[in-house]
Coordinates of C-alpha atoms in Angstrom, one line a residue:
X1 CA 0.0 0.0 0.0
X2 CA 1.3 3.7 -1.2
X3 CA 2.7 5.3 1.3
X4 CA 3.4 9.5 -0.5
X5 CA 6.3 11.1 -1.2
X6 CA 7.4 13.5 -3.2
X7 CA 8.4 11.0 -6.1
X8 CA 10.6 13.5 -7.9
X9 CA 13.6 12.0 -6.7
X10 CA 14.4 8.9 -9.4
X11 CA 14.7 6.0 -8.4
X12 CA 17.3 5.5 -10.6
X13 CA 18.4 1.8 -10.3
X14 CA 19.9 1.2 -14.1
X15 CA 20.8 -2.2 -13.9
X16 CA 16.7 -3.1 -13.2
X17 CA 15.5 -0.3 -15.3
X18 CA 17.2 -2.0 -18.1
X19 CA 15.6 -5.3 -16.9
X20 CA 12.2 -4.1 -17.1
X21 CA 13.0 -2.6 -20.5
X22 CA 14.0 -5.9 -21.9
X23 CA 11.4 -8.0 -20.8
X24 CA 8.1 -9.3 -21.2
X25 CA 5.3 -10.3 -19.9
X26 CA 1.6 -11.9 -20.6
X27 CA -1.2 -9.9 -20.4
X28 CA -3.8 -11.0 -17.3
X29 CA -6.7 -13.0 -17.5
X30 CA -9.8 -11.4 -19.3
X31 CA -13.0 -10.6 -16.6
X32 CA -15.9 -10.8 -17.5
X33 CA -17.3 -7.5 -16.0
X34 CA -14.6 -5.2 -14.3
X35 CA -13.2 -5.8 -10.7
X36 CA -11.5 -2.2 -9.4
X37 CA -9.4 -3.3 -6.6
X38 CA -5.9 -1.9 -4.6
X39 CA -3.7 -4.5 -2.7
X40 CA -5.8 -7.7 -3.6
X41 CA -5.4 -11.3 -1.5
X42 CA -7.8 -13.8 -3.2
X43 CA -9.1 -17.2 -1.6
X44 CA -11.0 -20.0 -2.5
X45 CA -13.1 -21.4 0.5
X46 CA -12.8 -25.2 0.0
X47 CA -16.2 -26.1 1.3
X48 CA -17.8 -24.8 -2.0
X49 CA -14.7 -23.6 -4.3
X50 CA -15.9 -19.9 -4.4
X51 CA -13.5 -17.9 -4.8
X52 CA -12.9 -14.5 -1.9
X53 CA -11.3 -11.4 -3.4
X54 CA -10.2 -8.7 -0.5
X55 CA -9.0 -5.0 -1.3
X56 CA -8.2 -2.0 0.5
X57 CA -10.5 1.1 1.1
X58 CA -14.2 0.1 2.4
X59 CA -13.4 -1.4 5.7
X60 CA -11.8 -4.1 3.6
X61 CA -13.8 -4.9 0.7
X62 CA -15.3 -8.4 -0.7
X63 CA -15.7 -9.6 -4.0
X64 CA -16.9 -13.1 -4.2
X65 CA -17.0 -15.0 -7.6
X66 CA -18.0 -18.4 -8.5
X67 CA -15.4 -18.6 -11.7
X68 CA -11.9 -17.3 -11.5
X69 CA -12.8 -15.1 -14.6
X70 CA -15.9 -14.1 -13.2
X71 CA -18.1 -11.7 -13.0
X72 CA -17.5 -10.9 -9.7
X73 CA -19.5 -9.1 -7.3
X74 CA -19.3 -6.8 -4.2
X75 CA -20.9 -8.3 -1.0
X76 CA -19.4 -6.0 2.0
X77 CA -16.5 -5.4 4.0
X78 CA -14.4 -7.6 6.4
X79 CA -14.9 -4.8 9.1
X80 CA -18.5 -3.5 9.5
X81 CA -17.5 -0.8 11.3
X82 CA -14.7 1.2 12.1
X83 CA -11.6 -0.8 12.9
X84 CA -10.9 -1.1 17.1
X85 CA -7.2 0.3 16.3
X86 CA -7.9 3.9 17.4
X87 CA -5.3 5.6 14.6
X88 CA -6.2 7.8 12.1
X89 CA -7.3 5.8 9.2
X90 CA -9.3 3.2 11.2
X91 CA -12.1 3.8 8.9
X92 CA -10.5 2.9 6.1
X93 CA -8.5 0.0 6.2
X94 CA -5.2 -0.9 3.8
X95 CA -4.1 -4.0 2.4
X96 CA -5.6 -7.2 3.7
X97 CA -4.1 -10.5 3.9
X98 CA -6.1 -13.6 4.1
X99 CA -4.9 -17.2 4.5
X100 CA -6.5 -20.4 6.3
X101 CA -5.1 -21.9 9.6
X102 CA -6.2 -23.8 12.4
X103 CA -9.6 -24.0 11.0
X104 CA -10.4 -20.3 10.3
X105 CA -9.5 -17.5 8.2
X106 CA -7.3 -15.0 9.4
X107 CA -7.1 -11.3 8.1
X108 CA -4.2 -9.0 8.6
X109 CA -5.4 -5.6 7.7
X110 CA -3.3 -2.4 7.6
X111 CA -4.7 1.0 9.6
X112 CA -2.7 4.2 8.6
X113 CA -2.6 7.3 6.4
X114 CA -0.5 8.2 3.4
X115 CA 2.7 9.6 4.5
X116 CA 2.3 8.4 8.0
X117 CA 4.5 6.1 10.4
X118 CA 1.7 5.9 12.9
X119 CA 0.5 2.7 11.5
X120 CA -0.8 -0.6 13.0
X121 CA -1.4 -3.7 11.7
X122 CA -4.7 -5.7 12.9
X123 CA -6.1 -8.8 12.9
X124 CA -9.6 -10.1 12.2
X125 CA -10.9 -13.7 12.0
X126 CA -13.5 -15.7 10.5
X127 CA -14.9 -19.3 10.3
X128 CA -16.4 -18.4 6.4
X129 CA -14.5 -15.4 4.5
X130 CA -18.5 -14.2 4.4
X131 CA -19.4 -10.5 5.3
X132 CA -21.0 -10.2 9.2
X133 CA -19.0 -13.1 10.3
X134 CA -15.5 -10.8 11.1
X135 CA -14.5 -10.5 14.4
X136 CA -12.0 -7.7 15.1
X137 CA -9.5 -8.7 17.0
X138 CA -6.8 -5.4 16.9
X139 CA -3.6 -4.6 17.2
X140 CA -0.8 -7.4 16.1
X141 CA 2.4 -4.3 15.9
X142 CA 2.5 -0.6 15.2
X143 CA 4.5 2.4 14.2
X144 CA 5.5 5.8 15.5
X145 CA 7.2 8.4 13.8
X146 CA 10.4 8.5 13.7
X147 CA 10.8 4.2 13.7
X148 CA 13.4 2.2 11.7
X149 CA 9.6 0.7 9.9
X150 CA 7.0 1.4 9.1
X151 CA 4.0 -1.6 10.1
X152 CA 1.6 -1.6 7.5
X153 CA 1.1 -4.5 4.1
X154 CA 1.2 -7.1 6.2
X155 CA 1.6 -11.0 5.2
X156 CA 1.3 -14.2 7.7
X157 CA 3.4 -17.9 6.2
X158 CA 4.3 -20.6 8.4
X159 CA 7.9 -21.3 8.5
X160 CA 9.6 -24.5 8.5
X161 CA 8.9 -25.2 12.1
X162 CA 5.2 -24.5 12.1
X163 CA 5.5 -20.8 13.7
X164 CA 3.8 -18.1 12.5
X165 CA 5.9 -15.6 10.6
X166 CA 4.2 -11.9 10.0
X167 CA 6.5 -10.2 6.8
X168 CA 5.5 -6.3 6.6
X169 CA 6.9 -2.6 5.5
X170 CA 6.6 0.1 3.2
X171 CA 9.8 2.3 2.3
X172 CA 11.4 3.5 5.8
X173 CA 13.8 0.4 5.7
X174 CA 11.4 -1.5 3.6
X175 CA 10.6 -4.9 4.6
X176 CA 11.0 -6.6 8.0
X177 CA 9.6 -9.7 10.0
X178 CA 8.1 -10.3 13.4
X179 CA 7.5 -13.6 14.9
X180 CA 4.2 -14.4 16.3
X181 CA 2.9 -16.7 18.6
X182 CA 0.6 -19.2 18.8
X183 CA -2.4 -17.5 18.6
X184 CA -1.3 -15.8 15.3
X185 CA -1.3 -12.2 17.1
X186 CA 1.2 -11.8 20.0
X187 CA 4.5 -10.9 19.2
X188 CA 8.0 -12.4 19.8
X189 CA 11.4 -10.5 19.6
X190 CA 12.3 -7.3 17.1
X191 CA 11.5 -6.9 13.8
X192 CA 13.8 -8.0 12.1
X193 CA 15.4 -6.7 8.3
X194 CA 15.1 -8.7 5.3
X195 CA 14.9 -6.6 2.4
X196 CA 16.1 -3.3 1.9
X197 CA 16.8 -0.9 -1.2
X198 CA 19.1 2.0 -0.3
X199 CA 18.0 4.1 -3.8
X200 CA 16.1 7.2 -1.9
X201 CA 13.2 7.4 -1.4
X202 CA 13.6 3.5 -0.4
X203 CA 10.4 2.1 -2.8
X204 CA 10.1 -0.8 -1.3
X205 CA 6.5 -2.5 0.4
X206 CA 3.6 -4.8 -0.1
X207 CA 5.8 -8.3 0.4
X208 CA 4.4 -11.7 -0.2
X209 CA 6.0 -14.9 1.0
X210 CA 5.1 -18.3 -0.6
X211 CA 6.7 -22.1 0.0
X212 CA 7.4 -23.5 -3.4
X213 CA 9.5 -27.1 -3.3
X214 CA 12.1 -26.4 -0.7
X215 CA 11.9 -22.8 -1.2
X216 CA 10.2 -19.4 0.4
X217 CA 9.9 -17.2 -2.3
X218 CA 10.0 -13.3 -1.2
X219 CA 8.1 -10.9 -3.7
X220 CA 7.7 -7.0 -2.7
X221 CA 6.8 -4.2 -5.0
X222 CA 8.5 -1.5 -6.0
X223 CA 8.3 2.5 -7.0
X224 CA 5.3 4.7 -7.3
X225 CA 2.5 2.8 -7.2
X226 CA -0.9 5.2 -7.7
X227 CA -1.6 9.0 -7.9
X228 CA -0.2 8.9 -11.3
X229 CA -0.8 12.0 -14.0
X230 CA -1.5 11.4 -17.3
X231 CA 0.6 14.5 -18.6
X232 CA 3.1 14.2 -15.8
X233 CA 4.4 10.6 -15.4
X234 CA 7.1 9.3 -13.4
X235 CA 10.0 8.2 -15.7
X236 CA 9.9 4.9 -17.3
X237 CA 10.2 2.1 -14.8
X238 CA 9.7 4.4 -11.7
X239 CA 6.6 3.1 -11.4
X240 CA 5.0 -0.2 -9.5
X241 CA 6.7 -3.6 -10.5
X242 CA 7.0 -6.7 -8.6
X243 CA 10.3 -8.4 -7.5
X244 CA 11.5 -11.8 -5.9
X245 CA 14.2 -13.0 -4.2
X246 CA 14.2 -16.6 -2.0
X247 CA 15.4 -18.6 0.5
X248 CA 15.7 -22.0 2.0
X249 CA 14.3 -20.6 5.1
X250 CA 10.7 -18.3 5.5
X251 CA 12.6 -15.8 7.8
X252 CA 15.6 -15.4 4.9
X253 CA 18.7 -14.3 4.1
X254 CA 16.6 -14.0 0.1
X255 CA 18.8 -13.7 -2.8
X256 CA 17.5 -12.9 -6.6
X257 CA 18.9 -14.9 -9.5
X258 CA 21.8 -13.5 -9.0
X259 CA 22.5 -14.3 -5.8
X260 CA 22.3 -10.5 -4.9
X261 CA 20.7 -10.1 -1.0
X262 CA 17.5 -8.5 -0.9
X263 CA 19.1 -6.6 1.9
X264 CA 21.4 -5.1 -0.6
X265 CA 19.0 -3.8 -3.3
X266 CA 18.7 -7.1 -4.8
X267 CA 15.8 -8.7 -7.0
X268 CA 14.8 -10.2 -9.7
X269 CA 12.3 -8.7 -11.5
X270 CA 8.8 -10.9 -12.4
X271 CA 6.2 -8.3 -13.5
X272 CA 6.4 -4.7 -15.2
X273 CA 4.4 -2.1 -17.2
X274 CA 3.2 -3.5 -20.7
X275 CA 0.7 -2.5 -23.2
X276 CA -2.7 -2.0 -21.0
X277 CA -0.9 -2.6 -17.8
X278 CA 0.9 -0.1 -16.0
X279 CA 1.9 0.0 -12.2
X280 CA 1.4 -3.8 -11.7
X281 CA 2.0 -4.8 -7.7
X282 CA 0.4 -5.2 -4.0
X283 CA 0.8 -8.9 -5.3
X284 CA -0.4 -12.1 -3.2
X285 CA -0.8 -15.8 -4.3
X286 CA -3.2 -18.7 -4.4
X287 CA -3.3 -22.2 -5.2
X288 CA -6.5 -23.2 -7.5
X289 CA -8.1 -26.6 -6.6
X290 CA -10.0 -26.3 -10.5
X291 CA -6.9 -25.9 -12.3
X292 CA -4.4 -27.2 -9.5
X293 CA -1.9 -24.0 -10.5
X294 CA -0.7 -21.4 -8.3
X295 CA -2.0 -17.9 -9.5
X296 CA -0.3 -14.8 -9.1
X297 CA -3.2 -12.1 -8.3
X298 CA -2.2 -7.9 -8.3
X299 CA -3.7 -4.6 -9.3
X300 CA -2.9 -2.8 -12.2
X301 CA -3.9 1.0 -13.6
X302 CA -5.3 0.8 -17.3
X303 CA -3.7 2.6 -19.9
X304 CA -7.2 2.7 -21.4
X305 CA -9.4 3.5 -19.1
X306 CA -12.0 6.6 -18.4
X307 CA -9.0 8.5 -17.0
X308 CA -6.4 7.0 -18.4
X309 CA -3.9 6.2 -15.9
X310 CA -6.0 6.8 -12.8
X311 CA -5.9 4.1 -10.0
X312 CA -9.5 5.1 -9.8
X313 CA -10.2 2.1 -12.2
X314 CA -6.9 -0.1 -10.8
X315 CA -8.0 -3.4 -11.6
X316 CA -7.6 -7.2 -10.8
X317 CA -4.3 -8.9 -12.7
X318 CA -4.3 -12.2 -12.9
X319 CA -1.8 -15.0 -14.0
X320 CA -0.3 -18.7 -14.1
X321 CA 3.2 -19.2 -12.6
X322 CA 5.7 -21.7 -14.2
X323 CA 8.4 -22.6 -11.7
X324 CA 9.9 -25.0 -13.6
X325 CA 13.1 -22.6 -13.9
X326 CA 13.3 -22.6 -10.2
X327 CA 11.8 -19.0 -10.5
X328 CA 8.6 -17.6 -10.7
X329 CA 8.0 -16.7 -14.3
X330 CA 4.2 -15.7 -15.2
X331 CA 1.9 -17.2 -17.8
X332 CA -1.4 -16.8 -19.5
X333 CA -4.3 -18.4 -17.6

């Protein structure tokens, strides 16, 4: 999830600029109807296979479809009313992150404001995904001003011993990780670093961690994600892109390709700007029990749209993941 700056300063990295210059990528799946999302975490419930889609703004939104393609449709909000995390922002909440465990679904939501470090991560839980069946459970780690982090776009996995592992950052320092305990909310130890990129203003946030084979793949986003000007853009490859690095363990040291540390402005890159798609990121994962393939899910601002390249109409991106390289590399659906 954004957090403002004045994005004047480049980013400036050439070696991935050139990267996302020589690449390409396959276009997203085609909807049938439009689904205008920001940050997007997508489930399917396996009692009936209907598939949960969760965005930021409205309390944390739900879109329910019965077919990956859709349409899909609007039901409500994980929070019906204002979150219980008294910070600015509360009634609005950023970035949710849903996964299964222990028999219920468990939502990590983000509470903040754009350019703030008073930020809190909460947690909500339900038994269904289905609106009215939420319960609000608060504060998991916050923020001041002035921190080494910033706690909001926060991600639960399960390491190798069974612990629960919360990722989460947005530029001040990036990305860092807290362990939790056993009831998925209490905190253990410091946050700790695990993925840093020193290029001012330090564009890093929204990471994902997913087990693949004997890997934990890390994938954060990068650059200026929304508030874009048609007339005025940010220079090619400032924008939103996804990277990756991995690790044998959940809680790191990840590399890229390379073998570059993410804590040294490493990644390698897996999605960029092309044709219709600009500003692809806020990225998550799923595995589909109808096609049995992991599916990479983010938003993306239209080229042609209305406004053309307003995140007003940032949309749902979806696509297949090969790994047969070792790496995530995207495919058509």
């Amino acid at each position: 999830m954004l957090q403002t700056f004045s994005f004047s300063v480049l980013f400036g990295i050439l070696t991935l600029c050139l990267s996302v210059a020589a690449a390409s990528f396959p276009d997203p799946l085609k909807l049938s109807g439009s689904a205008i999302i920001h940050d997007p975490s997508l489930v399917q419930r396996a009692s009936d296979g209907k598939y949960f889609l969760f965005t930021t703004h409205n309390r944390g939104g739900i879109l329910t479809a019965t077919n990956l393609a859709g349409p899909w449709t609007s039901v409500g909000s994980i929070l019906t009313k204002d979150s219980v995390i008294n910070l600015p922002g509360k009634d609005d909440i950023w970035a949710p992150d849903v996964s299964f465990h222990n028999g219920q679904y468990y939502a990590y939501y983000s509470v903040s404001t754009f350019g703030s470090q008073n930020s809190a991560i909460g947690l909500a839980t339900s038994s269904s995904m289905d609106p009215g069946t939420w319960t609000d459970h608060g504060q998991v780690i916050a923020s001041k001003t002035g921190a080494q982090y910033n706690t909001i776009d926060g991600n639960l996995v399960v390491d190798e011993n069974g612990a629960p592992l919360l990722t989460f950052g947005s530029f001040w320092s990036n990305i860092f990780q807290i362990k939790l305990g056993s009831n998925f909310q209490s905190t253990s130890g410091s946050p700790v670093q695990v993925s840093f990129n020193s290029t001012s203003p330090q564009p890093e946030e929204g990471a994902f961690v997913w087990k693949h084979g004997s890997f934990y793949y890390l994938f954060f986003s990068s650059g200026t994600c929304c508030g874009f000007d048609a007339n005025n853009l940010p220079p090619a490859g400032n924008e939103y892109k996804v990277f990756v690095g991995r690790s044998s363990s959940a809680h790191g040291p990840f590399v890229d390709k390379s073998g570059k540390d993410l804590r040294k402005t490493g990644g390698t890159l897996v999605l960029a700007s092309h044709g219709n798609i600009y500003a692809p990121g806020g990225q998550s994962i799923f595995t589909d029990s109808k096609s049995g393939k992991d599916i990479f899910v983010y938003h993306y601002v239209p080229v042609n749209s209305p406004k053309p390249y307003s995140d007003e109409y940032s949309s749902l991106g979806l696509n297949a993941i090969d790994w047969g390289s070792g790496w995530p590399v995207l495919t058509s659906i």
